[in-house]
Amino acid sequence: TTQRTVSESGAGVFGRGRASIPDRTLRTDNWWLQPTLTVLGLAAFVIYATVRAFWRGAYWVSDYHYLTPFYSPCVSTSCAEGSSHFGHWFGALPSWIPLGFLALPFLLLFRLTCYYYRKAYYRSVWFSPPACAVAEPHAKYTGETRLPLIIQNAHRYFFYIAVIVSLINTYDAIMAFHGKNGGFGFGLGNIILVANVVLLWAYTVSCHSCRHITGGRLKHFSAHPVRYWIWTQVSKLNTRHMQLAWTTLASLAITDFYVMLVASGTLTDLRFVH
Ligand code: FES
């Protein structure tokens, strides 16, 4: 069995000096439930986002200027007319390149290297280990000290890019207050787009790297009252980072789904101001 192989290699919890326990774990509770739910939730989002990113349809509502965050910024001439809020930086793209190709890889890297998501997929996907006091199947552990996991240390740079993308999404949400015949308009889509942007900011600002950027490396908080205040606020949000990680996955999917329904004509947007 795997256990025997690992145990013969004498590494990790099977190393010399560790109590030899034949069972994989002595836990009797449902320790597998959390990693199972996590992997299901992550897989659902990844499948949905991949399908939508490559879909190339129903991402822009020209009447109300709703743009799904999955296609923002849309900077190629392949983008629907009016959806390129920042102009055309590229010509037509082949169909296998998502129109949101500029931001999507960085958003993926931002989430992949996020401290919370690491915990989530190290446990649920990589079983390293699957839960507290449950031995992992891997014989070796090199941590985040070499490739590929050393890339995790670049998280703060992906954070900087995520801030730029959040600014872009905010701009999109503001541009979406657009009436059918021009001028100001307001509908249910606006509430969804704005709520999503607010949650995205909360997730981004609650980032552990952001906490370190604002208040890290200070020897005396008293000498830096402004940074100390910002750090205190970020720290408060930071305690909710896991919840925000999940809420924003949901809000991103809901926002995209709503834009898709309206853009495809499946649903009519509920308008408060035309
Ligand atoms: Fe999660 Fe930075 S730690 S986004």
CSV table of C-alpha atoms and ligand atoms in Angstrom, one decimal:
chain,number,residue,atom,x,y,z
A,1,THR,CA,0.0,0.0,0.0
A,2,THR,CA,1.0,3.6,-0.3
A,3,GLN,CA,1.2,3.8,3.4
A,4,ARG,CA,3.8,1.0,3.5
A,5,THR,CA,5.9,2.6,0.8
A,6,VAL,CA,5.9,5.9,2.6
A,7,SER,CA,6.5,4.2,5.9
A,8,GLU,CA,9.5,2.3,4.4
A,9,SER,CA,10.9,5.5,3.0
A,10,GLY,CA,10.9,6.7,6.6
A,11,ALA,CA,9.9,10.3,5.8
A,12,GLY,CA,7.5,12.8,7.2
A,13,VAL,CA,5.2,11.4,9.9
A,14,PHE,CA,6.6,8.0,9.3
A,15,GLY,CA,10.2,9.1,10.0
A,16,ARG,CA,12.3,7.8,12.8
A,17,GLY,CA,11.5,9.1,16.2
A,18,ARG,CA,7.8,9.4,15.3
A,19,ALA,CA,5.3,7.1,17.0
A,20,SER,CA,4.4,4.2,14.7
A,21,ILE,CA,0.7,4.2,14.2
A,22,PRO,CA,-0.7,1.9,11.6
A,23,ASP,CA,-3.9,3.8,11.0
A,24,ARG,CA,-4.0,6.7,8.5
A,25,THR,CA,-5.6,8.8,11.2
A,26,LEU,CA,-7.0,8.3,14.7
A,27,ARG,CA,-9.6,11.0,14.0
A,28,THR,CA,-13.2,9.7,14.2
A,29,ASP,CA,-15.0,12.9,13.0
A,30,ASN,CA,-15.9,13.8,9.4
A,31,TRP,CA,-12.5,15.3,8.7
A,32,TRP,CA,-12.8,14.5,5.0
A,33,LEU,CA,-15.9,16.7,4.6
A,34,GLN,CA,-14.2,20.0,4.5
A,35,PRO,CA,-11.6,19.1,1.8
A,36,THR,CA,-14.4,17.4,-0.2
A,37,LEU,CA,-16.6,20.5,-0.2
A,38,THR,CA,-13.6,22.6,-1.0
A,39,VAL,CA,-12.6,20.6,-4.0
A,40,LEU,CA,-16.2,20.6,-5.3
A,41,GLY,CA,-16.5,24.3,-4.9
A,42,LEU,CA,-13.2,25.1,-6.6
A,43,ALA,CA,-13.9,22.7,-9.4
A,44,ALA,CA,-17.3,24.1,-10.1
A,45,PHE,CA,-15.9,27.6,-10.4
A,46,VAL,CA,-12.9,26.6,-12.5
A,47,ILE,CA,-15.2,24.7,-15.0
A,48,TYR,CA,-17.7,27.5,-15.2
A,49,ALA,CA,-15.0,30.2,-15.6
A,50,THR,CA,-13.2,28.2,-18.3
A,51,VAL,CA,-16.3,27.7,-20.3
A,52,ARG,CA,-17.3,31.3,-20.1
A,53,ALA,CA,-13.8,32.7,-20.8
A,54,PHE,CA,-13.6,30.8,-24.1
A,55,TRP,CA,-17.3,31.2,-25.0
A,56,ARG,CA,-16.9,34.6,-26.7
A,57,GLY,CA,-20.6,35.4,-26.5
A,58,ALA,CA,-23.1,37.1,-24.2
A,59,TYR,CA,-20.5,39.2,-22.4
A,60,TRP,CA,-21.7,42.7,-23.3
A,61,VAL,CA,-25.1,44.3,-23.0
A,62,SER,CA,-24.9,47.2,-25.5
A,63,ASP,CA,-28.1,48.8,-24.4
A,64,TYR,CA,-27.0,49.3,-20.8
A,65,HIS,CA,-23.2,48.9,-21.2
A,66,TYR,CA,-22.9,45.9,-18.9
A,67,LEU,CA,-19.6,44.1,-19.3
A,68,THR,CA,-18.9,40.9,-17.5
A,69,PRO,CA,-15.6,41.0,-15.4
A,70,PHE,CA,-14.5,37.8,-17.3
A,71,TYR,CA,-14.0,39.9,-20.4
A,72,SER,CA,-12.5,42.9,-18.9
A,73,PRO,CA,-10.5,44.8,-20.1
A,74,CYS,CA,-11.5,43.9,-23.6
A,75,VAL,CA,-8.7,45.4,-25.7
A,76,SER,CA,-8.8,43.7,-29.1
A,77,THR,CA,-10.7,44.4,-32.3
A,78,SER,CA,-12.5,41.1,-31.8
A,79,CYS,CA,-14.4,42.7,-28.8
A,80,ALA,CA,-18.1,43.7,-29.3
A,81,GLU,CA,-18.6,47.3,-30.3
A,82,GLY,CA,-18.6,49.6,-27.3
A,83,SER,CA,-17.1,47.0,-24.9
A,84,SER,CA,-13.5,48.2,-25.2
A,85,HIS,CA,-13.5,50.9,-22.5
A,86,PHE,CA,-9.7,51.2,-22.8
A,87,GLY,CA,-9.4,51.1,-26.6
A,88,HIS,CA,-8.0,48.5,-29.0
A,89,TRP,CA,-4.5,47.5,-28.1
A,90,PHE,CA,-4.5,44.4,-30.3
A,91,GLY,CA,-6.0,43.3,-33.6
A,92,ALA,CA,-8.4,40.4,-34.1
A,93,LEU,CA,-7.6,37.4,-31.8
A,94,PRO,CA,-7.8,33.8,-32.9
A,95,SER,CA,-10.9,32.1,-31.4
A,96,TRP,CA,-8.8,30.0,-28.9
A,97,ILE,CA,-7.6,33.1,-27.1
A,98,PRO,CA,-10.1,34.4,-24.5
A,99,LEU,CA,-11.0,38.1,-25.0
A,100,GLY,CA,-10.2,38.7,-21.4
A,101,PHE,CA,-6.7,37.3,-21.9
A,102,LEU,CA,-4.9,40.4,-20.6
A,103,ALA,CA,-6.2,40.1,-17.0
A,104,LEU,CA,-7.3,36.5,-16.6
A,105,PRO,CA,-3.9,34.8,-16.2
A,106,PHE,CA,-2.9,37.3,-13.5
A,107,LEU,CA,-6.2,36.9,-11.7
A,108,LEU,CA,-5.7,33.2,-11.8
A,109,LEU,CA,-2.1,33.6,-10.4
A,110,PHE,CA,-3.4,36.0,-7.8
A,111,ARG,CA,-5.9,33.5,-6.5
A,112,LEU,CA,-3.6,30.4,-7.0
A,113,THR,CA,-0.9,32.1,-4.8
A,114,CYS,CA,-3.4,33.5,-2.3
A,115,TYR,CA,-2.6,32.4,1.3
A,116,TYR,CA,-6.1,31.1,1.8
A,117,TYR,CA,-6.4,29.3,-1.6
A,118,ARG,CA,-3.1,27.6,-0.9
A,119,LYS,CA,-4.5,26.2,2.3
A,120,ALA,CA,-7.6,25.1,0.5
A,121,TYR,CA,-6.0,23.3,-2.4
A,122,TYR,CA,-3.0,22.0,-0.5
A,123,ARG,CA,-5.5,20.1,1.7
A,124,SER,CA,-8.2,19.2,-0.7
A,125,VAL,CA,-6.3,18.6,-4.0
A,126,TRP,CA,-2.8,17.9,-2.9
A,127,PHE,CA,-3.5,16.2,0.4
A,128,SER,CA,-0.5,17.8,1.9
A,129,PRO,CA,-1.9,17.0,4.5
A,130,PRO,CA,-5.7,16.6,3.9
A,131,ALA,CA,-6.5,17.6,7.5
A,132,CYS,CA,-4.9,18.1,10.9
A,133,ALA,CA,-3.6,14.8,12.3
A,134,VAL,CA,-4.2,12.9,9.0
A,135,ALA,CA,-1.0,11.8,7.5
A,136,GLU,CA,-0.3,12.9,3.9
A,137,PRO,CA,0.5,10.4,1.2
A,138,HIS,CA,3.7,12.3,0.1
A,139,ALA,CA,7.0,11.0,1.2
A,140,LYS,CA,8.9,14.2,0.6
A,141,TYR,CA,8.3,17.8,1.5
A,142,THR,CA,10.2,20.6,0.1
A,143,GLY,CA,7.8,23.4,1.0
A,144,GLU,CA,7.7,26.5,-1.1
A,145,THR,CA,11.5,26.6,-1.5
A,146,ARG,CA,11.9,25.4,-5.1
A,147,LEU,CA,10.0,25.3,-8.4
A,148,PRO,CA,7.1,25.2,-8.9
A,149,LEU,CA,6.0,26.3,-5.4
A,150,ILE,CA,8.6,29.0,-5.0
A,151,ILE,CA,6.4,31.0,-7.3
A,152,GLN,CA,4.0,31.4,-4.3
A,153,ASN,CA,6.4,34.0,-3.1
A,154,ALA,CA,5.6,36.3,-6.0
A,155,HIS,CA,2.1,36.7,-4.5
A,156,ARG,CA,2.6,40.4,-3.7
A,157,TYR,CA,3.3,41.2,-7.3
A,158,PHE,CA,0.1,39.5,-8.4
A,159,PHE,CA,-1.6,41.6,-5.7
A,160,TYR,CA,-0.4,44.8,-7.4
A,161,ILE,CA,-1.8,43.6,-10.7
A,162,ALA,CA,-5.1,42.6,-9.0
A,163,VAL,CA,-5.4,46.2,-7.7
A,164,ILE,CA,-5.1,47.5,-11.3
A,165,VAL,CA,-7.7,45.0,-12.4
A,166,SER,CA,-10.1,46.0,-9.6
A,167,LEU,CA,-9.7,49.6,-10.7
A,168,ILE,CA,-10.7,48.5,-14.2
A,169,ASN,CA,-13.7,46.6,-12.9
A,170,THR,CA,-14.7,49.6,-10.9
A,171,TYR,CA,-14.5,51.8,-14.1
A,172,ASP,CA,-16.6,49.2,-15.9
A,173,ALA,CA,-19.2,49.2,-13.1
A,174,ILE,CA,-19.4,53.1,-13.3
A,175,MET,CA,-19.7,53.0,-17.1
A,176,ALA,CA,-22.6,50.6,-16.7
A,177,PHE,CA,-24.9,53.4,-15.4
A,178,HIS,CA,-26.1,53.9,-18.9
A,179,GLY,CA,-29.6,54.3,-20.2
A,180,LYS,CA,-30.9,52.7,-23.4
A,181,ASN,CA,-31.1,56.0,-25.2
A,182,GLY,CA,-27.9,57.4,-23.7
A,183,GLY,CA,-27.6,59.4,-20.5
A,184,PHE,CA,-28.0,57.9,-17.0
A,185,GLY,CA,-29.6,54.5,-16.5
A,186,PHE,CA,-30.0,52.2,-13.5
A,187,GLY,CA,-31.1,48.6,-13.3
A,188,LEU,CA,-30.7,45.4,-11.3
A,189,GLY,CA,-27.6,44.8,-13.4
A,190,ASN,CA,-26.0,47.9,-11.8
A,191,ILE,CA,-26.6,46.6,-8.3
A,192,ILE,CA,-25.0,43.3,-9.2
A,193,LEU,CA,-22.0,44.9,-10.9
A,194,VAL,CA,-21.4,47.3,-8.0
A,195,ALA,CA,-21.9,44.7,-5.3
A,196,ASN,CA,-19.4,42.5,-7.1
A,197,VAL,CA,-16.8,45.3,-7.3
A,198,VAL,CA,-17.2,46.2,-3.6
A,199,LEU,CA,-16.6,42.5,-2.7
A,200,LEU,CA,-13.7,42.3,-5.0
A,201,TRP,CA,-12.1,45.3,-3.3
A,202,ALA,CA,-12.8,43.8,0.1
A,203,TYR,CA,-11.1,40.6,-1.0
A,204,THR,CA,-8.2,42.3,-2.6
A,205,VAL,CA,-7.6,44.7,0.3
A,206,SER,CA,-7.9,41.9,2.9
A,207,CYS,CA,-5.0,40.1,1.2
A,208,HIS,CA,-2.1,39.1,3.5
A,209,SER,CA,0.4,40.8,1.2
A,210,CYS,CA,-1.6,44.0,1.4
A,211,ARG,CA,-1.4,43.8,5.2
A,212,HIS,CA,2.3,43.5,5.0
A,213,ILE,CA,2.6,46.2,2.4
A,214,THR,CA,0.7,48.6,4.6
A,215,GLY,CA,2.1,47.9,8.0
A,216,GLY,CA,4.9,45.4,7.7
A,217,ARG,CA,8.6,46.1,8.5
A,218,LEU,CA,7.8,49.0,10.8
A,219,LYS,CA,9.7,49.0,14.0
A,220,HIS,CA,7.6,51.6,15.7
A,221,PHE,CA,3.9,51.9,14.9
A,222,SER,CA,3.8,55.1,17.0
A,223,ALA,CA,6.1,56.8,14.4
A,224,HIS,CA,3.8,55.8,11.6
A,225,PRO,CA,0.3,56.6,12.7
A,226,VAL,CA,-1.2,56.6,9.2
A,227,ARG,CA,0.3,53.3,8.1
A,228,TYR,CA,-0.7,51.9,11.5
A,229,TRP,CA,-4.3,53.0,11.0
A,230,ILE,CA,-4.4,51.5,7.5
A,231,TRP,CA,-2.8,48.3,8.8
A,232,THR,CA,-5.4,48.1,11.6
A,233,GLN,CA,-8.3,48.3,9.1
A,234,VAL,CA,-6.7,45.9,6.7
A,235,SER,CA,-6.1,43.5,9.6
A,236,LYS,CA,-9.8,43.6,10.5
A,237,LEU,CA,-10.8,42.7,6.9
A,238,ASN,CA,-8.0,40.1,6.8
A,239,THR,CA,-9.7,38.0,9.5
A,240,ARG,CA,-12.5,37.5,6.9
A,241,HIS,CA,-10.2,36.7,4.0
A,242,MET,CA,-11.4,33.1,3.6
A,243,GLN,CA,-15.0,34.2,3.5
A,244,LEU,CA,-14.2,36.9,1.0
A,245,ALA,CA,-12.3,34.4,-1.1
A,246,TRP,CA,-15.5,32.3,-1.4
A,247,THR,CA,-17.9,35.2,-1.6
A,248,THR,CA,-16.0,36.8,-4.5
A,249,LEU,CA,-15.9,33.5,-6.4
A,250,ALA,CA,-19.7,33.4,-6.1
A,251,SER,CA,-20.2,37.1,-6.9
A,252,LEU,CA,-18.0,36.8,-10.0
A,253,ALA,CA,-20.0,33.8,-11.2
A,254,ILE,CA,-23.3,35.5,-10.4
A,255,THR,CA,-22.3,38.7,-12.1
A,256,ASP,CA,-21.1,36.9,-15.2
A,257,PHE,CA,-24.2,34.7,-15.3
A,258,TYR,CA,-26.5,37.7,-15.0
A,259,VAL,CA,-24.7,39.6,-17.8
A,260,MET,CA,-24.9,36.4,-19.9
A,261,LEU,CA,-28.7,36.1,-19.4
A,262,VAL,CA,-29.4,39.7,-20.3
A,263,ALA,CA,-26.9,39.8,-23.1
A,264,SER,CA,-28.3,36.7,-24.7
A,265,GLY,CA,-31.8,38.0,-24.4
A,266,THR,CA,-32.9,35.2,-22.0
A,267,LEU,CA,-33.8,37.7,-19.3
A,268,THR,CA,-34.8,41.4,-19.5
A,269,ASP,CA,-32.9,43.6,-17.1
A,270,LEU,CA,-35.1,45.0,-14.3
A,271,ARG,CA,-34.9,48.8,-14.9
A,272,PHE,CA,-35.4,51.4,-12.3
A,273,VAL,CA,-34.3,54.3,-14.5
A,274,HIS,CA,-34.3,53.8,-18.2
B,1,FES,FE1,-5.3,35.9,-0.4
B,1,FES,FE2,-3.4,37.8,-1.0
B,1,FES,S1,-3.5,36.3,0.6
B,1,FES,S2,-5.3,37.4,-2.0
